[in-house]
mmCIF file with all atom_site columns, C-alpha atoms in Angstrom:
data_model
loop_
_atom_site.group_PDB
_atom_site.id
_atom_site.type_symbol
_atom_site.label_atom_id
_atom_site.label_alt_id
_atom_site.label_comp_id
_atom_site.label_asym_id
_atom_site.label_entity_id
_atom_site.label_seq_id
_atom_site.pdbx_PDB_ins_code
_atom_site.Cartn_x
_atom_site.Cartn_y
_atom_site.Cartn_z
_atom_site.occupancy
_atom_site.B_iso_or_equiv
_atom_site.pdbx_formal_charge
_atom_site.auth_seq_id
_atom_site.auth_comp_id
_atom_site.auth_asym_id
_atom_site.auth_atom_id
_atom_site.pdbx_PDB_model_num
ATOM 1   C CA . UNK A 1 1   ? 0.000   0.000  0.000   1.00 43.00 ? 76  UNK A CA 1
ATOM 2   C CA . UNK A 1 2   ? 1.519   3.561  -0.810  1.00 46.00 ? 77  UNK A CA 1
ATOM 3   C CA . UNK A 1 3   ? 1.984   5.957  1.790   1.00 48.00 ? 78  UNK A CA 1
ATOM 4   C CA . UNK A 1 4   ? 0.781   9.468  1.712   1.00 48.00 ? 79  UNK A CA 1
ATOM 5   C CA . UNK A 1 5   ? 4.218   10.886 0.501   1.00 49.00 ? 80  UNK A CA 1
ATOM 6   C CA . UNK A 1 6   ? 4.521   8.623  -2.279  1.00 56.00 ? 81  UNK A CA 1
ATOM 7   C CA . UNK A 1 7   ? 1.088   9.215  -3.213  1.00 84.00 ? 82  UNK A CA 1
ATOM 8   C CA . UNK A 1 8   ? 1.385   13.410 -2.839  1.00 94.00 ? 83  UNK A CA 1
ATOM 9   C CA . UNK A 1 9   ? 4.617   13.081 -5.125  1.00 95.00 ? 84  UNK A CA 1
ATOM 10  C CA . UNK A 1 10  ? 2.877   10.788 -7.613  1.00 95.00 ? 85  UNK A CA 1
ATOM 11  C CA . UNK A 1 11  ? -0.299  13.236 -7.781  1.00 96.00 ? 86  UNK A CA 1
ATOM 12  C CA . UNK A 1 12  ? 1.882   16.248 -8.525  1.00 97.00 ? 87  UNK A CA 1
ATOM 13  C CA . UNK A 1 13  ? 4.183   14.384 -11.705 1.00 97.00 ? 88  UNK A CA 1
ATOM 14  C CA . UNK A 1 14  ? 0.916   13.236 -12.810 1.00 95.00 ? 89  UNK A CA 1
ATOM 15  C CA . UNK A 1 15  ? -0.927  16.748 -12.703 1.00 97.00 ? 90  UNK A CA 1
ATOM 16  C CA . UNK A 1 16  ? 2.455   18.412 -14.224 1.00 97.00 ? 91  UNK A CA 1
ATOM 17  C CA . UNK A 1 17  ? 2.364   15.913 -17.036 1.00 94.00 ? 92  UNK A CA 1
ATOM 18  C CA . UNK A 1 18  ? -1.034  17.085 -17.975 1.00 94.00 ? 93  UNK A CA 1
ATOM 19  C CA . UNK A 1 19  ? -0.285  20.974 -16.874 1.00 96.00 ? 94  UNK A CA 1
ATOM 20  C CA . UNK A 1 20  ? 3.131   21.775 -18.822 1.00 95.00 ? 95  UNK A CA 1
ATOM 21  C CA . UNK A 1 21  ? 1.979   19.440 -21.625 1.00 91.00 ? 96  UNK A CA 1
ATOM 22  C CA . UNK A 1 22  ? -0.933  21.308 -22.470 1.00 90.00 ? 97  UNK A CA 1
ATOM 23  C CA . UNK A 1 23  ? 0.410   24.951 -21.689 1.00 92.00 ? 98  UNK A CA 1
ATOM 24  C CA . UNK A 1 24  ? 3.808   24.618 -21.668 1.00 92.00 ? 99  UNK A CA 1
ATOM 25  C CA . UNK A 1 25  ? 6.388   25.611 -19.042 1.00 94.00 ? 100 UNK A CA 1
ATOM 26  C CA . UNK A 1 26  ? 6.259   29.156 -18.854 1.00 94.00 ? 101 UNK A CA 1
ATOM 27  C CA . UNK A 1 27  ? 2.445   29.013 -19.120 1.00 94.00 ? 102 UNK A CA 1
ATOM 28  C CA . UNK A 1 28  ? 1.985   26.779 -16.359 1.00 96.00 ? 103 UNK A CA 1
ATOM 29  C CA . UNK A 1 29  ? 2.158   28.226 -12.820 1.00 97.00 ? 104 UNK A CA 1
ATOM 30  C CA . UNK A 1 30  ? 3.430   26.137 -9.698  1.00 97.00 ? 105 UNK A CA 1
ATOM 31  C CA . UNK A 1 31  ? -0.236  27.067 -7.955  1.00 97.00 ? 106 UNK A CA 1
ATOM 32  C CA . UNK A 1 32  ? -2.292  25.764 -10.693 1.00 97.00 ? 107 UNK A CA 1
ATOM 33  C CA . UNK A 1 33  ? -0.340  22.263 -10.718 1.00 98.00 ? 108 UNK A CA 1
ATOM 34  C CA . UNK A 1 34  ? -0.502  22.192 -7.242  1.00 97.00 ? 109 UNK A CA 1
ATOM 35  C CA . UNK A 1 35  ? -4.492  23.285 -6.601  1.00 97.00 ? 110 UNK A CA 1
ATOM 36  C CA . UNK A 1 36  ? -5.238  20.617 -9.749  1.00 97.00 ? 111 UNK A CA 1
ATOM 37  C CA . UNK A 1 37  ? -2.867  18.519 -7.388  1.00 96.00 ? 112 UNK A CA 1
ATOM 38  C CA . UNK A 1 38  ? -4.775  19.071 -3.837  1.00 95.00 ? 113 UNK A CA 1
ATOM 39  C CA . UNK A 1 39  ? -1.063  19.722 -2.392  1.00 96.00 ? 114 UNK A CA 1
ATOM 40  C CA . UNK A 1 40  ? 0.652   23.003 -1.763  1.00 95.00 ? 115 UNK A CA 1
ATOM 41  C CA . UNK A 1 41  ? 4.117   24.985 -2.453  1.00 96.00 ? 116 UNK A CA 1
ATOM 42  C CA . UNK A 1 42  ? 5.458   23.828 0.164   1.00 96.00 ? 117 UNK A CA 1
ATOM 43  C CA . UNK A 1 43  ? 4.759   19.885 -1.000  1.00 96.00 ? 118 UNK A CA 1
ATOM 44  C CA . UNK A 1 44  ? 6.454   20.522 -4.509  1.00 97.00 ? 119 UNK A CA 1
ATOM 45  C CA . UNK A 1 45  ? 9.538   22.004 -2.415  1.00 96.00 ? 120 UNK A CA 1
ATOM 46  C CA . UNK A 1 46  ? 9.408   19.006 0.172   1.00 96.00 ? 121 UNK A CA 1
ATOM 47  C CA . UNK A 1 47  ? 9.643   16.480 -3.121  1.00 96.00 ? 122 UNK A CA 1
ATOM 48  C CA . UNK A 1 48  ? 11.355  18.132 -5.591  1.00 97.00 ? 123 UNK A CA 1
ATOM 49  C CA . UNK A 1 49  ? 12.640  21.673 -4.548  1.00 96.00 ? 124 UNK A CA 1
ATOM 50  C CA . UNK A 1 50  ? 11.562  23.469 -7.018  1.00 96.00 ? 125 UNK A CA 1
ATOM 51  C CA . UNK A 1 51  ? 8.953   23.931 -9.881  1.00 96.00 ? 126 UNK A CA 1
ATOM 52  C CA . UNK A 1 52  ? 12.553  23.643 -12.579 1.00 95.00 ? 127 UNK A CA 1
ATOM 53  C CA . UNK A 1 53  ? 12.905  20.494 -10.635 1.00 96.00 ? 128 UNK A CA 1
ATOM 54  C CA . UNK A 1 54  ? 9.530   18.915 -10.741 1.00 97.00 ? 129 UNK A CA 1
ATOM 55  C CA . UNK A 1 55  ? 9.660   19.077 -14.721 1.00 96.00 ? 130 UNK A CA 1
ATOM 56  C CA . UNK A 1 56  ? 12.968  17.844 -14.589 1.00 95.00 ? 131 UNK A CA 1
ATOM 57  C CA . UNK A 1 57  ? 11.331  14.632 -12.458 1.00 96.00 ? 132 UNK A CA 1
ATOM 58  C CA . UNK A 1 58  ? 8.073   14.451 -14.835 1.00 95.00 ? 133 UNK A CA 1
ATOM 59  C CA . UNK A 1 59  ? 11.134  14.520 -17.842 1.00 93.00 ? 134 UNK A CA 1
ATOM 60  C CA . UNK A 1 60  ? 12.941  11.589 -16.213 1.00 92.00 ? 135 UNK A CA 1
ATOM 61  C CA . UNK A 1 61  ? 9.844   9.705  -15.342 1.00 92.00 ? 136 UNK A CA 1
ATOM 62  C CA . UNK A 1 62  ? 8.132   9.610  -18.682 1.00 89.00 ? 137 UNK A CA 1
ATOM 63  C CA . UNK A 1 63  ? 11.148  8.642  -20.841 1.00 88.00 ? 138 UNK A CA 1
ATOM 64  C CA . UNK A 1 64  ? 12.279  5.992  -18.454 1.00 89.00 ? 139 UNK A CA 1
ATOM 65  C CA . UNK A 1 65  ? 10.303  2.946  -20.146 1.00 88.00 ? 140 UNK A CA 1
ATOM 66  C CA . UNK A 1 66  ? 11.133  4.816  -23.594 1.00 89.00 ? 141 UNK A CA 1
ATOM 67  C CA . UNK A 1 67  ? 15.150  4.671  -23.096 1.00 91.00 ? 142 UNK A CA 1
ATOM 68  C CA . UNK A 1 68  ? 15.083  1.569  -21.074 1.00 93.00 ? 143 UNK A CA 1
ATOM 69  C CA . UNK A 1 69  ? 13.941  -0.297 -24.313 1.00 93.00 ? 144 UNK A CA 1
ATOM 70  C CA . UNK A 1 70  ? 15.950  1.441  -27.031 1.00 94.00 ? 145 UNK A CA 1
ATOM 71  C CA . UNK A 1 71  ? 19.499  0.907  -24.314 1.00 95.00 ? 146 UNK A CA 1
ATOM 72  C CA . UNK A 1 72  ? 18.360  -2.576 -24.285 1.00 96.00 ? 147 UNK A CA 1
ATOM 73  C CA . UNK A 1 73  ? 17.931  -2.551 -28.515 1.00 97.00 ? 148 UNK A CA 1
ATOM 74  C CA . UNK A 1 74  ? 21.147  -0.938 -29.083 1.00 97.00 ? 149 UNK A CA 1
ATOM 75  C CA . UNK A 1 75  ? 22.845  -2.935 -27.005 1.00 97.00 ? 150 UNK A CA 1
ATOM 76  C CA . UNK A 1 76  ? 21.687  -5.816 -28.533 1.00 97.00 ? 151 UNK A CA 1
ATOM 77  C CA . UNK A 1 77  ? 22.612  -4.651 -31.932 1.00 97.00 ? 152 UNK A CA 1
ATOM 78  C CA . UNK A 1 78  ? 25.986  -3.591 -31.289 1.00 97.00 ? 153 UNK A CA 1
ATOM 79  C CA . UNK A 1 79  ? 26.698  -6.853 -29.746 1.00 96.00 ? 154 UNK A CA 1
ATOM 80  C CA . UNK A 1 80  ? 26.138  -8.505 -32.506 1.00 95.00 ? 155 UNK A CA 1
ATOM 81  C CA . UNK A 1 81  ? 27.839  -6.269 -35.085 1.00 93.00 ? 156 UNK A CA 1
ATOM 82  C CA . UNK A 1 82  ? 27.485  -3.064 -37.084 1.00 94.00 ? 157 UNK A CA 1
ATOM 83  C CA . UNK A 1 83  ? 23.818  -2.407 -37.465 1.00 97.00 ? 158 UNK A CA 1
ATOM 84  C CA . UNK A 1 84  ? 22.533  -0.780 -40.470 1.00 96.00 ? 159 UNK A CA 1
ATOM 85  C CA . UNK A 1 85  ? 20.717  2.602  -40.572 1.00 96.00 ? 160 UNK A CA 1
ATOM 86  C CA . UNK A 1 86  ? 17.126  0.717  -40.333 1.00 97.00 ? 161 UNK A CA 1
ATOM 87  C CA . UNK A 1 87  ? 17.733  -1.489 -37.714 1.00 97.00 ? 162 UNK A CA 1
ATOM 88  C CA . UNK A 1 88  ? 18.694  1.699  -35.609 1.00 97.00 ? 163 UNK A CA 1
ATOM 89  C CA . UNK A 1 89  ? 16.153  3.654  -37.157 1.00 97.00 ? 164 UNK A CA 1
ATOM 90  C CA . UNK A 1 90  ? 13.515  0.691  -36.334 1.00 96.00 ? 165 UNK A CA 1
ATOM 91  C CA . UNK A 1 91  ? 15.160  0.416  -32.927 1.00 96.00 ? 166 UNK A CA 1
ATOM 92  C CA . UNK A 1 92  ? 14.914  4.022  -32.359 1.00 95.00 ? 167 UNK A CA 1
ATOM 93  C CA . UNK A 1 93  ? 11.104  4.908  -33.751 1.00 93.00 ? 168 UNK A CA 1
ATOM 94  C CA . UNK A 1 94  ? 9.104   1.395  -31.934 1.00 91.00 ? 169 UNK A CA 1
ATOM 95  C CA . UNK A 1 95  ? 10.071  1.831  -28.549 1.00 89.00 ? 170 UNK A CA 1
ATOM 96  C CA . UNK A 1 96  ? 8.859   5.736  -28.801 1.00 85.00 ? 171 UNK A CA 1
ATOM 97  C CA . UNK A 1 97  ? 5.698   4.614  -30.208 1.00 83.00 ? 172 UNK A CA 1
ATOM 98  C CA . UNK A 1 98  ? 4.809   1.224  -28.943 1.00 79.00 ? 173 UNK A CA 1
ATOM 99  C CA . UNK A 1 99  ? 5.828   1.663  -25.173 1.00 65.00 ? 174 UNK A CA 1
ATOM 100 C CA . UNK A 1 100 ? 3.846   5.010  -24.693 1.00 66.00 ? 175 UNK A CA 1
ATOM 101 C CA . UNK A 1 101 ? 0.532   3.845  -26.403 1.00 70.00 ? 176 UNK A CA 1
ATOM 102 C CA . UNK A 1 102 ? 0.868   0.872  -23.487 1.00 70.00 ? 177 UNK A CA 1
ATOM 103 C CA . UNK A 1 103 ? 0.591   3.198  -21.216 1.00 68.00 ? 178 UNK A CA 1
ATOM 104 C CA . UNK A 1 104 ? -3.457  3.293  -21.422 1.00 68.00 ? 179 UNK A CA 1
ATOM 105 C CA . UNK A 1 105 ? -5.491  6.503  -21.123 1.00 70.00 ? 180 UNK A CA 1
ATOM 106 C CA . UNK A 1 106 ? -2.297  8.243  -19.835 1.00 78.00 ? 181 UNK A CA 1
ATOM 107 C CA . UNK A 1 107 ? -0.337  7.468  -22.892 1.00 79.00 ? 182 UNK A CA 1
ATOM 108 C CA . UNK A 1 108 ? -2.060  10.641 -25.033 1.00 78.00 ? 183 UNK A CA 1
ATOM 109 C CA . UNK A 1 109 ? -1.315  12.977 -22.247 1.00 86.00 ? 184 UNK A CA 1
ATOM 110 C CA . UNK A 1 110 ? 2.629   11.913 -21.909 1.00 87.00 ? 185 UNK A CA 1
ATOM 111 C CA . UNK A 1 111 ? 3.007   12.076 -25.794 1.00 83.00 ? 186 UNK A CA 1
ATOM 112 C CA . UNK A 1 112 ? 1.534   15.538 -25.175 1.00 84.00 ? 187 UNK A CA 1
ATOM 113 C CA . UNK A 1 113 ? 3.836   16.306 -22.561 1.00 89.00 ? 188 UNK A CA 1
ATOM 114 C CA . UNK A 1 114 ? 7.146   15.022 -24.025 1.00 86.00 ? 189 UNK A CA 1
ATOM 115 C CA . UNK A 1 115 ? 6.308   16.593 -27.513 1.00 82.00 ? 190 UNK A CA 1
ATOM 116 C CA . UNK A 1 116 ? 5.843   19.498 -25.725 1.00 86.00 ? 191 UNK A CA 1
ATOM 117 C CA . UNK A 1 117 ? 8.640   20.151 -23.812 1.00 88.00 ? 192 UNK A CA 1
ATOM 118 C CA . UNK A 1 118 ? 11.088  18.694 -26.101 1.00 84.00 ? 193 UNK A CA 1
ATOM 119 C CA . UNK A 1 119 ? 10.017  21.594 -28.606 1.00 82.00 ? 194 UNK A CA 1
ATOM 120 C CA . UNK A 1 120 ? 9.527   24.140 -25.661 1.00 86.00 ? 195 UNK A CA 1
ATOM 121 C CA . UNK A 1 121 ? 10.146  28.006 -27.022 1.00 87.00 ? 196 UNK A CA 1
ATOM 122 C CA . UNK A 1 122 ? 12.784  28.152 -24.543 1.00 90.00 ? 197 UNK A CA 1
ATOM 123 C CA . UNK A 1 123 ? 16.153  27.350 -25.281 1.00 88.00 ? 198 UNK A CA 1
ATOM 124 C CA . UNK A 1 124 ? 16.865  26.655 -21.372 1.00 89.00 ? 199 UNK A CA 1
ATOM 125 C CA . UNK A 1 125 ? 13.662  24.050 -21.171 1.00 91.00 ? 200 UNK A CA 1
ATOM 126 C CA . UNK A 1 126 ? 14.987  22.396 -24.326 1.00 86.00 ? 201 UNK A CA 1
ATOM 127 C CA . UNK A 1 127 ? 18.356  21.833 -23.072 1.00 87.00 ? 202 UNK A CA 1
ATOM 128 C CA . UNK A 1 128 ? 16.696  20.466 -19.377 1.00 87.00 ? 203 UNK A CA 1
ATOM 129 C CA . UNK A 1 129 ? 14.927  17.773 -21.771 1.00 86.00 ? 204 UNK A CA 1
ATOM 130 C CA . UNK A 1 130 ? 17.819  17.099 -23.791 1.00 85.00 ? 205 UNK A CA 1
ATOM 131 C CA . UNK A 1 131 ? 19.726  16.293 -20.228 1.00 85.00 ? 206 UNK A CA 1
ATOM 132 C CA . UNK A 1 132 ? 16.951  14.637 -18.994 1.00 82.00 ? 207 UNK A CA 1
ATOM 133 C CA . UNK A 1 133 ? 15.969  12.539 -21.801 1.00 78.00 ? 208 UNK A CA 1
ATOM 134 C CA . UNK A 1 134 ? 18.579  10.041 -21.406 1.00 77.00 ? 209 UNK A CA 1
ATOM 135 C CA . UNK A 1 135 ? 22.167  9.802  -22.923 1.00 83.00 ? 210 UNK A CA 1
ATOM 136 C CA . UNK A 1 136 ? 21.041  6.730  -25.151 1.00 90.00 ? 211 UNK A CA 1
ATOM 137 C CA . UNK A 1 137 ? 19.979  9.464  -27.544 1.00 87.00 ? 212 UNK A CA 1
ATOM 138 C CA . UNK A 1 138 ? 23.635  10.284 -28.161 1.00 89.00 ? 213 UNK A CA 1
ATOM 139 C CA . UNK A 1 139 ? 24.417  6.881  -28.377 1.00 94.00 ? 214 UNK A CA 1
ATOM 140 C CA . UNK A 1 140 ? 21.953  6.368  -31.174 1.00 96.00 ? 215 UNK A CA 1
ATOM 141 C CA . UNK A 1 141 ? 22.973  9.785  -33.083 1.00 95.00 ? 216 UNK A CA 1
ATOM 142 C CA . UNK A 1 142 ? 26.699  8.571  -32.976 1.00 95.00 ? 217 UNK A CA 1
ATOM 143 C CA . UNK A 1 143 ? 25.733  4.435  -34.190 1.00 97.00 ? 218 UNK A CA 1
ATOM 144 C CA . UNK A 1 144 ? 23.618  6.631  -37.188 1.00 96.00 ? 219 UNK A CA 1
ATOM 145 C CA . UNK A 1 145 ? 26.931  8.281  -38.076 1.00 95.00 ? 220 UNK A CA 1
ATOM 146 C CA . UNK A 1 146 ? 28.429  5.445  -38.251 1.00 95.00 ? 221 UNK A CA 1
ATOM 147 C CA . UNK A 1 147 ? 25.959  3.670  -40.160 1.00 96.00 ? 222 UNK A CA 1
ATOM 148 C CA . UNK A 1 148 ? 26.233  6.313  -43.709 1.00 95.00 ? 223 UNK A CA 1
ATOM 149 C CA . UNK A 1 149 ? 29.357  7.044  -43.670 1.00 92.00 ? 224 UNK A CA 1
ATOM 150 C CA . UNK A 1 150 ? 28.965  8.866  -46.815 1.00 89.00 ? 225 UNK A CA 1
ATOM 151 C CA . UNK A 1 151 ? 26.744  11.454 -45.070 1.00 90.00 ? 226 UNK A CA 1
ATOM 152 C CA . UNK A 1 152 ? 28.687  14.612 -42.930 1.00 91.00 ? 227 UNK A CA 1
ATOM 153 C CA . UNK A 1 153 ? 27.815  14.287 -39.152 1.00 92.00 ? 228 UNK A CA 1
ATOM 154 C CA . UNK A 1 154 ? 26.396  17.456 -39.136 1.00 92.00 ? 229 UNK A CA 1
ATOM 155 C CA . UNK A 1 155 ? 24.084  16.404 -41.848 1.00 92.00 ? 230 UNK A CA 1
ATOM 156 C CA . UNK A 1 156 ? 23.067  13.162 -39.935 1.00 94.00 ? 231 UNK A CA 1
ATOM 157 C CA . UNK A 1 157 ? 22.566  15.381 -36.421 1.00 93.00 ? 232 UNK A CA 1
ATOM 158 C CA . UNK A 1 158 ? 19.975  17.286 -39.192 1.00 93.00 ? 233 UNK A CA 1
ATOM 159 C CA . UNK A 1 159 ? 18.553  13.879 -39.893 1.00 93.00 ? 234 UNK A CA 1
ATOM 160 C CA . UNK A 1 160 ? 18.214  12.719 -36.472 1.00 93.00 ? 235 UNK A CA 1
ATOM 161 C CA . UNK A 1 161 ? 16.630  16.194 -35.121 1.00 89.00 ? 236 UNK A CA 1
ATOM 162 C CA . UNK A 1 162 ? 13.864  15.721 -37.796 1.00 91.00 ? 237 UNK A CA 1
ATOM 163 C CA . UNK A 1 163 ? 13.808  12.017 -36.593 1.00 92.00 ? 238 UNK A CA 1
ATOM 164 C CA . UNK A 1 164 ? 12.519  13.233 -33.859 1.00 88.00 ? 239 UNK A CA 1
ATOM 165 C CA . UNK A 1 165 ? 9.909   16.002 -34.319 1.00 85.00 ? 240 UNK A CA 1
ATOM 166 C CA . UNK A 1 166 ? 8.634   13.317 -36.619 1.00 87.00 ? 241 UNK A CA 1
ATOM 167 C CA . UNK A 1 167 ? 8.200   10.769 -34.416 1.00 86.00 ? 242 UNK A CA 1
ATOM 168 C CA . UNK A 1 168 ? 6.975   12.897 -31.752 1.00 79.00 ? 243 UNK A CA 1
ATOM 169 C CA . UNK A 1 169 ? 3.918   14.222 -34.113 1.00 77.00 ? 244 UNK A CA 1
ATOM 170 C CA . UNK A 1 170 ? 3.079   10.567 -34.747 1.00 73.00 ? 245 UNK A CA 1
ATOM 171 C CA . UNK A 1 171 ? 2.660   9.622  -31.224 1.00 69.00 ? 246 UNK A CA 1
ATOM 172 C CA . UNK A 1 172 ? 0.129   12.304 -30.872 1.00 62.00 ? 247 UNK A CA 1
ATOM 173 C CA . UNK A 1 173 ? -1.542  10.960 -34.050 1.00 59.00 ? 248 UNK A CA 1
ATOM 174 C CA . UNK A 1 174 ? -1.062  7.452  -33.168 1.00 52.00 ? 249 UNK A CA 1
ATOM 175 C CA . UNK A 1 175 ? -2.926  8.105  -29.455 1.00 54.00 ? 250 UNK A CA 1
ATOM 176 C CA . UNK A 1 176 ? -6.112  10.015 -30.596 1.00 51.00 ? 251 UNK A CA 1
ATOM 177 C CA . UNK A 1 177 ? -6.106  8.358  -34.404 1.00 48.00 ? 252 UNK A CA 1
ATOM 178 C CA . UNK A 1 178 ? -8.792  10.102 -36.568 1.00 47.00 ? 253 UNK A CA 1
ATOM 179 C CA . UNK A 1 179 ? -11.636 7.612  -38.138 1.00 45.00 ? 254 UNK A CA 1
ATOM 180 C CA . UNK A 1 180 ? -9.841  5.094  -40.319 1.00 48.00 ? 255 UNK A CA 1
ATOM 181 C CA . UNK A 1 181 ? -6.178  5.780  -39.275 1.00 49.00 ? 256 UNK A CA 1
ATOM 182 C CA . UNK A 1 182 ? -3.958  3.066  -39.617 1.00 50.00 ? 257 UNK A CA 1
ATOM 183 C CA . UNK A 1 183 ? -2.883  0.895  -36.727 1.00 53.00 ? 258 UNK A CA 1
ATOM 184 C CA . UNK A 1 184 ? -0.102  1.834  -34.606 1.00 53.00 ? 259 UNK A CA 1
ATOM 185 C CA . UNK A 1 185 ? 2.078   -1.134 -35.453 1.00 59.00 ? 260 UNK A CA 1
ATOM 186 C CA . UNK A 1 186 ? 1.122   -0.289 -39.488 1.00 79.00 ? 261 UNK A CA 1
ATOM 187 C CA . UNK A 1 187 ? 2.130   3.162  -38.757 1.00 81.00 ? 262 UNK A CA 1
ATOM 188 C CA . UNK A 1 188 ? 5.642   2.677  -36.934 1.00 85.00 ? 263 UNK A CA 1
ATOM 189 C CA . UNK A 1 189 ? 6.338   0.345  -40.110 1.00 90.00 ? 264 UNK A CA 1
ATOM 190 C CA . UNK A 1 190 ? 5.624   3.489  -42.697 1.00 90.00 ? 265 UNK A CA 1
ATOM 191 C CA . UNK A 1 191 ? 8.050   5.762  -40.315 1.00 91.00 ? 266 UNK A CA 1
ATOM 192 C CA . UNK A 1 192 ? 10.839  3.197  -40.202 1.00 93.00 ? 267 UNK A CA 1
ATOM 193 C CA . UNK A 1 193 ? 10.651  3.315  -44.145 1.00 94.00 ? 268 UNK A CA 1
ATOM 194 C CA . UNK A 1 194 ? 9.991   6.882  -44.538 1.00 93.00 ? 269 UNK A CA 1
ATOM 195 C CA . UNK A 1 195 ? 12.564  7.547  -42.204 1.00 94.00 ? 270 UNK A CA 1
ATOM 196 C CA . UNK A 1 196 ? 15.482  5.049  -43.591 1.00 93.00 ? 271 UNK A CA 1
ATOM 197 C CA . UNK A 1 197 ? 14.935  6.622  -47.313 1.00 92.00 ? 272 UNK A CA 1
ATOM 198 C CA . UNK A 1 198 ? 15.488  10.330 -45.949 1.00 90.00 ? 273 UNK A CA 1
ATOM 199 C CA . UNK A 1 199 ? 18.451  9.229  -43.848 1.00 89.00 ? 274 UNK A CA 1
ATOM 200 C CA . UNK A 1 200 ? 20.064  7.387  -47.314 1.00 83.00 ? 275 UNK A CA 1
ATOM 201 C CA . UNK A 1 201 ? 18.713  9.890  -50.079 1.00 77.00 ? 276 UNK A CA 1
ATOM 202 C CA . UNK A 1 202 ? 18.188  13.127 -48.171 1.00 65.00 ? 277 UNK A CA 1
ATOM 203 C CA . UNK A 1 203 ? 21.596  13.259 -46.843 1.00 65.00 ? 278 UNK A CA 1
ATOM 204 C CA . UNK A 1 204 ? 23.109  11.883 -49.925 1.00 56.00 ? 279 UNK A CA 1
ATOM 205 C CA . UNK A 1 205 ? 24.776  8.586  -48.871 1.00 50.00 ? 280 UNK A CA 1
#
């Protein structure tokens, strides 16, 4: 059974999920997570110190299942040899898609959330995601260079960036699909090959 602290702290990610996802970080105040919340200032200072802090918790928290299973892909992959750009493209685009539309009813309003922040106006905010996001990115942008060669690195940082914001629109797609959208799993195979074709022809390798 959770205690009252755990419960408090849970309350106030989930709330600032929803809150910053839907108006951003500047346009979300501390006291309107916290009334939506039931808790007070002094609750988001006990937990986290600091409203900076809190989104840098929500961050960590939503990505977590996300990085776990593309660490766990690349690893894979590198162990057995030099994978291609589409097995690290694949590798890269089905975790983001499959592991938050898992998540249930909450999976529309983290997709909202990450896409949000990860895109934020603010140069500081977007830099707090990029720290918090998880250093397997990096891993994956430098396995990409690797993979075309022929391509600069600057020109497959491009790619990747675009890789993305791409992906990130589709989760928002994939979690409130319009009437007769394709199926997630039909849709992650259409990025992969979208993706893989920009990555070979778009950056002319």
């Amino acid at each position: 059974m959770e205690t009252p602290v755990e419960t408090t702290r849970e309350r106030l990610l989930n709330v600032a999920e929803q809150r910053f996802g839907e108006g951003g970080y500047e346009g979300t105040s501390l006291r309107a997570i916290t009334v939506a919340a039931a808790a007070n200032i002094a609750a988001v200072n006990y937990h986290f110190g600091s409203k900076e802090a809190l989104l840098r918790a929500a961050v960590a928290r939503a990505m977590a299942p996300v990085n776990a299973e593309r660490r766990r892909r690349l690893d894979q992959l590198e162990t057995a040899g030099a994978p291609d750009p589409e097995q690290l493209v694949r590798a890269f685009v089905e975790p983001g898609l499959e592991l938050v539309l898992r998540r249930g009813e909450r999976g529309a309003v983290v997709a909202r959330f990450i896409g949000r922040i990860a895109f934020d106006p603010s140069r500081r905010i977007r830099e707090l995601y990029a720290a918090e996001s998880d250093p397997v990115e990096s891993r994956y942008l430098g396995a990409l260079q690797r993979a075309l060669p022929g391509a600069a690195p600057d020109a497959v940082a491009f790619g990747y960036l675009n890789m993305q914001g791409l992906l990130a629109l589709h989760q928002s797609q994939a979690l409130a699909p319009a009437p007769g959208a394709e199926a997630p799993g039909n849709l992650a195979e259409r990025l992969v090959t979208f993706l893989v074709a920009a990555f070979h022809h778009g950056l002319g390798s």
